[in-house]
PDB file of C-alpha atoms in Angstrom:
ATOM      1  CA  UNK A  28       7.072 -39.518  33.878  1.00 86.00           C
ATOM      2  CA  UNK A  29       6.950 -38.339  37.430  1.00 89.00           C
ATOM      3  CA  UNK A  30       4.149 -38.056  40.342  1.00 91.00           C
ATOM      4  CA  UNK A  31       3.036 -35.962  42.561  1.00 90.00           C
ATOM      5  CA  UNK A  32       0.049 -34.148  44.401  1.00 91.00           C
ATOM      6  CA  UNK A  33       0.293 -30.965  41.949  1.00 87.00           C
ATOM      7  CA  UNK A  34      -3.368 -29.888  43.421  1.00 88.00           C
ATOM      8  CA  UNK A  35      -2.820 -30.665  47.295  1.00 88.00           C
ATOM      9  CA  UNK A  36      -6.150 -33.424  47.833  1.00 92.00           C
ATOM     10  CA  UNK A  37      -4.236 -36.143  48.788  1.00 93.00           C
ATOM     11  CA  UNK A  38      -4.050 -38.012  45.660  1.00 95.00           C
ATOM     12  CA  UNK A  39      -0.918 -38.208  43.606  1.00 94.00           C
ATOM     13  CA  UNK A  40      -0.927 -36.487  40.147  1.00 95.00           C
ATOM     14  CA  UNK A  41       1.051 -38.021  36.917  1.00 95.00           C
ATOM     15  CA  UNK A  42       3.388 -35.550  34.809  1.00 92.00           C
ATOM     16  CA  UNK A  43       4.332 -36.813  31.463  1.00 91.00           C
ATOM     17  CA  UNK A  44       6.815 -35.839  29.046  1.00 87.00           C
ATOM     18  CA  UNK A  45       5.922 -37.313  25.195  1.00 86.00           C
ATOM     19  CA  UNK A  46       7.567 -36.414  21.583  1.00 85.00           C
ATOM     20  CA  UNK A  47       5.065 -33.435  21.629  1.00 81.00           C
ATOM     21  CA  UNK A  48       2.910 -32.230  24.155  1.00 83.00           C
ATOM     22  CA  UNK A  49       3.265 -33.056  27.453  1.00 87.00           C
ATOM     23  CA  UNK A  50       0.231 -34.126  29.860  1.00 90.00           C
ATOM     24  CA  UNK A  51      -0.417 -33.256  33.186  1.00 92.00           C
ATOM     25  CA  UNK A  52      -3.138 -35.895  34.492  1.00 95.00           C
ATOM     26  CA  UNK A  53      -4.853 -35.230  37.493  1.00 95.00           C
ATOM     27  CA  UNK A  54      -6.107 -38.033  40.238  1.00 97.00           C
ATOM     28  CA  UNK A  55      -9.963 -38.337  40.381  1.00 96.00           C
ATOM     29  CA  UNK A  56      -9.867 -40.374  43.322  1.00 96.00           C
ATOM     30  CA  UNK A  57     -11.299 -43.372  42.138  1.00 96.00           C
ATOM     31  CA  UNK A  58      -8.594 -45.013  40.352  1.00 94.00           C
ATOM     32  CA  UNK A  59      -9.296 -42.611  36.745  1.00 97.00           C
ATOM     33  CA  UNK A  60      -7.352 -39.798  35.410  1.00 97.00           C
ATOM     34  CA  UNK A  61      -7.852 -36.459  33.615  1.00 97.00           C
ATOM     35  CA  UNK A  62      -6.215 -34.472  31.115  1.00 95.00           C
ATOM     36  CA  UNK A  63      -5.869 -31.314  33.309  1.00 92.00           C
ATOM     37  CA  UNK A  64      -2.433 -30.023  31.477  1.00 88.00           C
ATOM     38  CA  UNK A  65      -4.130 -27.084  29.697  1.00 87.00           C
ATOM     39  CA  UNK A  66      -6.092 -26.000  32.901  1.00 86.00           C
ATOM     40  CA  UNK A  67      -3.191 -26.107  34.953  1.00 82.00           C
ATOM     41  CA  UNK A  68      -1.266 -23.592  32.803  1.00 77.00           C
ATOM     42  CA  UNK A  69       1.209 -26.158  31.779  1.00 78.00           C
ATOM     43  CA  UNK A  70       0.690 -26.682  28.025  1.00 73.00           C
ATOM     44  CA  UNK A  71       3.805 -24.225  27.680  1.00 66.00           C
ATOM     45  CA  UNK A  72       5.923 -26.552  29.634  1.00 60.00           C
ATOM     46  CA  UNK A  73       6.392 -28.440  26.055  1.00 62.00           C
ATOM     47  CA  UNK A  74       8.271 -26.855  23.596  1.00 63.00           C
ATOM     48  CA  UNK A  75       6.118 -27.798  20.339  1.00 75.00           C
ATOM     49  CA  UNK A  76       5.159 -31.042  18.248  1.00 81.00           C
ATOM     50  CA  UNK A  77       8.778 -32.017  17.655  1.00 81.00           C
ATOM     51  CA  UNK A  78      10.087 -31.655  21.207  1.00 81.00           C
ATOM     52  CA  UNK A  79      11.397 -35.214  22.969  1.00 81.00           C
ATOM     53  CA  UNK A  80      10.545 -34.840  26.680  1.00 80.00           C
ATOM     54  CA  UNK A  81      12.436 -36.746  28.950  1.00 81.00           C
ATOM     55  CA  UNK A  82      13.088 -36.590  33.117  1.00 81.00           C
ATOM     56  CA  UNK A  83      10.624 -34.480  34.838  1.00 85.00           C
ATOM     57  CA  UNK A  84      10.094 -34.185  39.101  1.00 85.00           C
ATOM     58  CA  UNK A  85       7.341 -32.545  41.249  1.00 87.00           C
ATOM     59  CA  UNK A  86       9.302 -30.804  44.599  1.00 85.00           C
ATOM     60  CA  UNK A  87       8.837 -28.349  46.787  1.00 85.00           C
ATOM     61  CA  UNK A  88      11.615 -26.092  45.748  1.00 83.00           C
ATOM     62  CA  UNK A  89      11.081 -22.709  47.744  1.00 83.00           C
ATOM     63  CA  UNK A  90       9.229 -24.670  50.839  1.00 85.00           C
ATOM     64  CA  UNK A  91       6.032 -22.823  50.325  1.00 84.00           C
ATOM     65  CA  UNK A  92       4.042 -25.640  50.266  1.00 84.00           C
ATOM     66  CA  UNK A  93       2.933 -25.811  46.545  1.00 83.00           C
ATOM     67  CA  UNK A  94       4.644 -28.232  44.642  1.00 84.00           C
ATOM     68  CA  UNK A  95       6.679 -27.085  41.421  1.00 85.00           C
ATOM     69  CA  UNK A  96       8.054 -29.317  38.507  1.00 85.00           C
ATOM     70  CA  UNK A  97      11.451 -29.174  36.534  1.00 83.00           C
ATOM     71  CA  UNK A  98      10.994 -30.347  33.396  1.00 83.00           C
ATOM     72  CA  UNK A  99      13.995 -31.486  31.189  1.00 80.00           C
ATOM     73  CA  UNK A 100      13.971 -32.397  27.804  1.00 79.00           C
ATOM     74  CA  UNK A 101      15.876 -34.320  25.192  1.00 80.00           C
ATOM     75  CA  UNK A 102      16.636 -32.836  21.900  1.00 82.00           C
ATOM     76  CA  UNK A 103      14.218 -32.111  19.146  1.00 83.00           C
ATOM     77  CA  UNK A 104      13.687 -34.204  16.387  1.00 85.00           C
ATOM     78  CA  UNK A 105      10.886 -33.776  13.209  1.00 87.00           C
ATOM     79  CA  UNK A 106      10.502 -36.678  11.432  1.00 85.00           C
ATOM     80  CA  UNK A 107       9.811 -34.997   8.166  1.00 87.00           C
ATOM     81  CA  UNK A 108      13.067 -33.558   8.089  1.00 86.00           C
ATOM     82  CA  UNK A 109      15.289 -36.072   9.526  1.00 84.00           C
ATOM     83  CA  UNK A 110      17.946 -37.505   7.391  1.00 86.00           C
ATOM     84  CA  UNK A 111      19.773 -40.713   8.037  1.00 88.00           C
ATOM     85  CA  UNK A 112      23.015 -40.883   9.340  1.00 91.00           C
ATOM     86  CA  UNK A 113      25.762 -42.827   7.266  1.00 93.00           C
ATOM     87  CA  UNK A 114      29.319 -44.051   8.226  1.00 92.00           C
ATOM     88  CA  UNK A 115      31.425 -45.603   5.251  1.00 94.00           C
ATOM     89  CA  UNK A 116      27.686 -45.310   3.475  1.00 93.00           C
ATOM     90  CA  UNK A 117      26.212 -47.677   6.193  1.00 94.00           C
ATOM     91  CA  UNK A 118      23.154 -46.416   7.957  1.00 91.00           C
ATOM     92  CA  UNK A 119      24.327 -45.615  11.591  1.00 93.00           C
ATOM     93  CA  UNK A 120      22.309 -44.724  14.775  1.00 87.00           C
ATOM     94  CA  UNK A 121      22.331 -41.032  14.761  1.00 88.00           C
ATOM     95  CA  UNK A 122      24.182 -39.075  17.808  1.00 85.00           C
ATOM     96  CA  UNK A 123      21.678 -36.859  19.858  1.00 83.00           C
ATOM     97  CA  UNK A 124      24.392 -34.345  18.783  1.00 83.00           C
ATOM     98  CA  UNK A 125      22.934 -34.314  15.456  1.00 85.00           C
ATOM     99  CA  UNK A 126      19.543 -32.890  16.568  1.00 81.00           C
ATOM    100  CA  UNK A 127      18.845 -29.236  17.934  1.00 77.00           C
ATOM    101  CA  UNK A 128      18.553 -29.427  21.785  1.00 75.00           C
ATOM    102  CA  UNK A 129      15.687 -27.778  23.404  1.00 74.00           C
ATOM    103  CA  UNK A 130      15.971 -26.144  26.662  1.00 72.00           C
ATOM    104  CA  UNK A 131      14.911 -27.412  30.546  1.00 68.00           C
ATOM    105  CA  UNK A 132      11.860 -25.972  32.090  1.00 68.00           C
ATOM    106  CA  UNK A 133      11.414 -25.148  35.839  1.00 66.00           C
ATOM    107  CA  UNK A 134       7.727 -24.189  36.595  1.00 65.00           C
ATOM    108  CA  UNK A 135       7.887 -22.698  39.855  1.00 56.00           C
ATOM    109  CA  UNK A 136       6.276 -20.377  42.052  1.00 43.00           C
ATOM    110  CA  UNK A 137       9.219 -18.200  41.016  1.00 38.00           C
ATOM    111  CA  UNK A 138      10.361 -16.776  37.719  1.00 35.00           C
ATOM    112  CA  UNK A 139      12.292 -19.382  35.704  1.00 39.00           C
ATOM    113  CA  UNK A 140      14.743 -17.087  34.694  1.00 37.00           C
ATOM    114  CA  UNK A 141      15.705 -16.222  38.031  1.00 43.00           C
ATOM    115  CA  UNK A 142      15.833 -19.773  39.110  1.00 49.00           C
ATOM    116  CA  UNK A 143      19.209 -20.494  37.607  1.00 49.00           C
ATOM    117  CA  UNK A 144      18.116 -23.766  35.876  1.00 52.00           C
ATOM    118  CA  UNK A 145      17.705 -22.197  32.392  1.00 47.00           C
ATOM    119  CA  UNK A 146      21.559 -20.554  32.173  1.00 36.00           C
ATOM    120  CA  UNK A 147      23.782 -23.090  33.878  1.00 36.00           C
ATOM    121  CA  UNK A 148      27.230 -23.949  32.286  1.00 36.00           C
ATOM    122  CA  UNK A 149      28.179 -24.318  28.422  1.00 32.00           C
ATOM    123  CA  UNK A 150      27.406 -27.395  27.326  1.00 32.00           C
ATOM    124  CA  UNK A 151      29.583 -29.454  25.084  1.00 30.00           C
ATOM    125  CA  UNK A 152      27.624 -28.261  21.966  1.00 29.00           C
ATOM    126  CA  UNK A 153      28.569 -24.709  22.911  1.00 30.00           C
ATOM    127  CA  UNK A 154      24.882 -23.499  23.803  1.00 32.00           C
ATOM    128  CA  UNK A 155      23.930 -22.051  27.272  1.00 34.00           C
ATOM    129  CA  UNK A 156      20.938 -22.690  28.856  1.00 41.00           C
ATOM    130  CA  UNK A 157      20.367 -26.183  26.336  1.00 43.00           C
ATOM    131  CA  UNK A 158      20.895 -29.798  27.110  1.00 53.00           C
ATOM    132  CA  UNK A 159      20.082 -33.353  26.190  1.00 59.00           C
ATOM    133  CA  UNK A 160      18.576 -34.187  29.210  1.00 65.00           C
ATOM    134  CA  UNK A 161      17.699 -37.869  30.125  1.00 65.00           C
ATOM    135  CA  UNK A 162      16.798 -38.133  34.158  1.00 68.00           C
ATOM    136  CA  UNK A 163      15.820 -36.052  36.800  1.00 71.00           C
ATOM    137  CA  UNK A 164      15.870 -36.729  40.108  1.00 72.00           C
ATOM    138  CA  UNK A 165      15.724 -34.922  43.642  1.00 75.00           C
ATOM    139  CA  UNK A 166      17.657 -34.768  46.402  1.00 73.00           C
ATOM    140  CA  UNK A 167      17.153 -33.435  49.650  1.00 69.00           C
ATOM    141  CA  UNK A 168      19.922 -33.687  52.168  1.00 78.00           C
ATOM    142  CA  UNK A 169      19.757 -30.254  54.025  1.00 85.00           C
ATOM    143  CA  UNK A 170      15.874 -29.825  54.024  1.00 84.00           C
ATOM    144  CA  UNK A 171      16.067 -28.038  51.253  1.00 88.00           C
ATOM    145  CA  UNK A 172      15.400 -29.527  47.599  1.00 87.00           C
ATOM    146  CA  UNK A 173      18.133 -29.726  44.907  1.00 87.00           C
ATOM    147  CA  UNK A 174      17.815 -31.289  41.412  1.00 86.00           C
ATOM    148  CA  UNK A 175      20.513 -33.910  39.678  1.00 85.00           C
ATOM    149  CA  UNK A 176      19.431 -34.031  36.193  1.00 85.00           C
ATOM    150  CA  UNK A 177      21.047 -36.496  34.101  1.00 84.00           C
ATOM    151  CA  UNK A 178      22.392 -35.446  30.273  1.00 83.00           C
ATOM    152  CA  UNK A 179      23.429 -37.993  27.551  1.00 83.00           C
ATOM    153  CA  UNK A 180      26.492 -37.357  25.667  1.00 81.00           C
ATOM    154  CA  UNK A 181      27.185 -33.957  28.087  1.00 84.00           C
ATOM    155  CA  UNK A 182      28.219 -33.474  31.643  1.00 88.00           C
ATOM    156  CA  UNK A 183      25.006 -33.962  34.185  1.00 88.00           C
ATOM    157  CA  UNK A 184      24.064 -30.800  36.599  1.00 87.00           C
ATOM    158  CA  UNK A 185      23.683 -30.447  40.034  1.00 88.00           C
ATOM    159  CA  UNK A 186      21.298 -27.907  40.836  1.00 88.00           C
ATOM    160  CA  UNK A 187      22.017 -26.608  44.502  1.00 89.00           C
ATOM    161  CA  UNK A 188      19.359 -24.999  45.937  1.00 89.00           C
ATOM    162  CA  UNK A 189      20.164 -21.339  47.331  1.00 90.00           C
ATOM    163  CA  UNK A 190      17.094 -21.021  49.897  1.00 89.00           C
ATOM    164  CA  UNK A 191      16.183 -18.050  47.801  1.00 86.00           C
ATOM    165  CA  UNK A 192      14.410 -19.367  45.026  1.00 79.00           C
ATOM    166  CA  UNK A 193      17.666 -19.834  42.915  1.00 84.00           C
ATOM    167  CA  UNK A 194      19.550 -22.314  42.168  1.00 86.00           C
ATOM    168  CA  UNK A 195      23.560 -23.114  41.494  1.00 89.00           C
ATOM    169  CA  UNK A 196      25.091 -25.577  39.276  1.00 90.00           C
ATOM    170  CA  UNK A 197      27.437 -27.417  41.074  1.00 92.00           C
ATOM    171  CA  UNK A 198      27.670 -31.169  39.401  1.00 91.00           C
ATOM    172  CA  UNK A 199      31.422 -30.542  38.069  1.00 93.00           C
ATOM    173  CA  UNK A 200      32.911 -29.387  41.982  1.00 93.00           C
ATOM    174  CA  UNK A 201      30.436 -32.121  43.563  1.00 91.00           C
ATOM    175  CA  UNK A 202      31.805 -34.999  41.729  1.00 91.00           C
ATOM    176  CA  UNK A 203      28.217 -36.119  39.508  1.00 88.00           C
ATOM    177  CA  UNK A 204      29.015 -33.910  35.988  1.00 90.00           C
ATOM    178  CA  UNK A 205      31.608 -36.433  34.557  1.00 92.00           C
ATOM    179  CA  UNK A 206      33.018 -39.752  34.840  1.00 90.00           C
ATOM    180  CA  UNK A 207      36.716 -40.246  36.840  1.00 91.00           C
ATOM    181  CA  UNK A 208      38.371 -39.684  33.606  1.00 93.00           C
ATOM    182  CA  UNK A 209      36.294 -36.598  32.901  1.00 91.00           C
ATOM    183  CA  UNK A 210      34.146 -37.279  30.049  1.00 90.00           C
ATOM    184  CA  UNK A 211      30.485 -37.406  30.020  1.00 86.00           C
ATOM    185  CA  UNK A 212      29.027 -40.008  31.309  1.00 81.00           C
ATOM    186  CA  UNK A 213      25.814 -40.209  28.788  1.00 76.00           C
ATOM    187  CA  UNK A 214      23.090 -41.145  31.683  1.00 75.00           C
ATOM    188  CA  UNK A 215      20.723 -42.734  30.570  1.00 70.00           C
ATOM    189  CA  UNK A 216      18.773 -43.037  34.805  1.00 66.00           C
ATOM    190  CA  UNK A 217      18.998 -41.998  37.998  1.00 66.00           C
ATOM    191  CA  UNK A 218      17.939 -42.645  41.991  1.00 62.00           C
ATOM    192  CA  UNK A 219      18.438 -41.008  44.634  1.00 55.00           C
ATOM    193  CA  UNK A 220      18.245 -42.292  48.071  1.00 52.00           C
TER     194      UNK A 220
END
């Protein structure tokens, strides 16, 4: 779940990522919500009934005013197919490495594709562009808006913003993609101050 004035009046705005759909919900002003997610344009921002949402933020990523949202999500997981995992023929929790992952969403006032979040590294499962995402947080120490996101069992991405409505991923030369012995370090949270 994150918040923020996604319509400019003032009042802040709930994003929230589900196991399905995800719901934008708009401040009336007098302490009640609506379902606005359809309205907004933002029912494609889920990736179908067996999607696991995750980290989300609002920002102002090109400084135009209007606020965008990154949306990360998990892994996909349908419960009518799911099988139980087994070790020595004891049921085990299952790694997110045994579900498909399902890919981050930036909705921007720019093109995802030429963002930069959808095509960052390879990811330990080999797949571009995928990730088991967790957290997202923003950071903004040069006026302009970056995005940490936070993966479980993976490395976690720095996306640098480029001023131009891109982005780089630079978590493995800033220090945040891995732990001091470089393996992942499954985040599970973040904050940035």
């Amino acid at each position: 779940m994150c918040r923020g004035d996604y319509d400019n009046d003032g009042d802040e705005d709930i994003f929230i990522t589900n196991y399905g759909a995800h719901r934008l919900l708009r401040n009336n002003g007098d302490g009640t919500f609506a379902d606005v997610t359809d309205q907004a344009g933002l029912a494609k921002a889920s990736f179908g009934p067996t999607c696991c949402g995750a980290g989300c933020a609002f920002l102002d990523c090109d400084r135009d005013g209007q606020v965008d949202l990154f949306v990360g999500n998990y892994l996909e997981f349908d419960a009518a197919k799911a099988q139980p995992c087994l070790q020595a023929n004891v049921p085990v929790y299952c790694s997110p490495r045994t579900y498909p992952m399902v890919a981050n969403r930036s909705i921007t006032t720019t093109a995802t594709a030429r963002s930069g979040m959808s095509a960052s590294r390879r990811g330990s499962a080999g797949t571009r562009g995928m990730r088991w995402v967790w957290s997202a947080r923003i950071s903004d120490g040069d006026g302009w808006t970056d995005i940490y996101v936070g993966n479980d069992v993976m490395e976690n991405f720095l996306f640098h913003n480029r001023r131009n409505g891109t982005f780089e991923e630079i978590g493995l030369v800033s220090g945040v993609a891995v732990d001091q012995y470089g393996e992942p370090q499954g985040s599970m949270g973040s904050q940035c101050r």
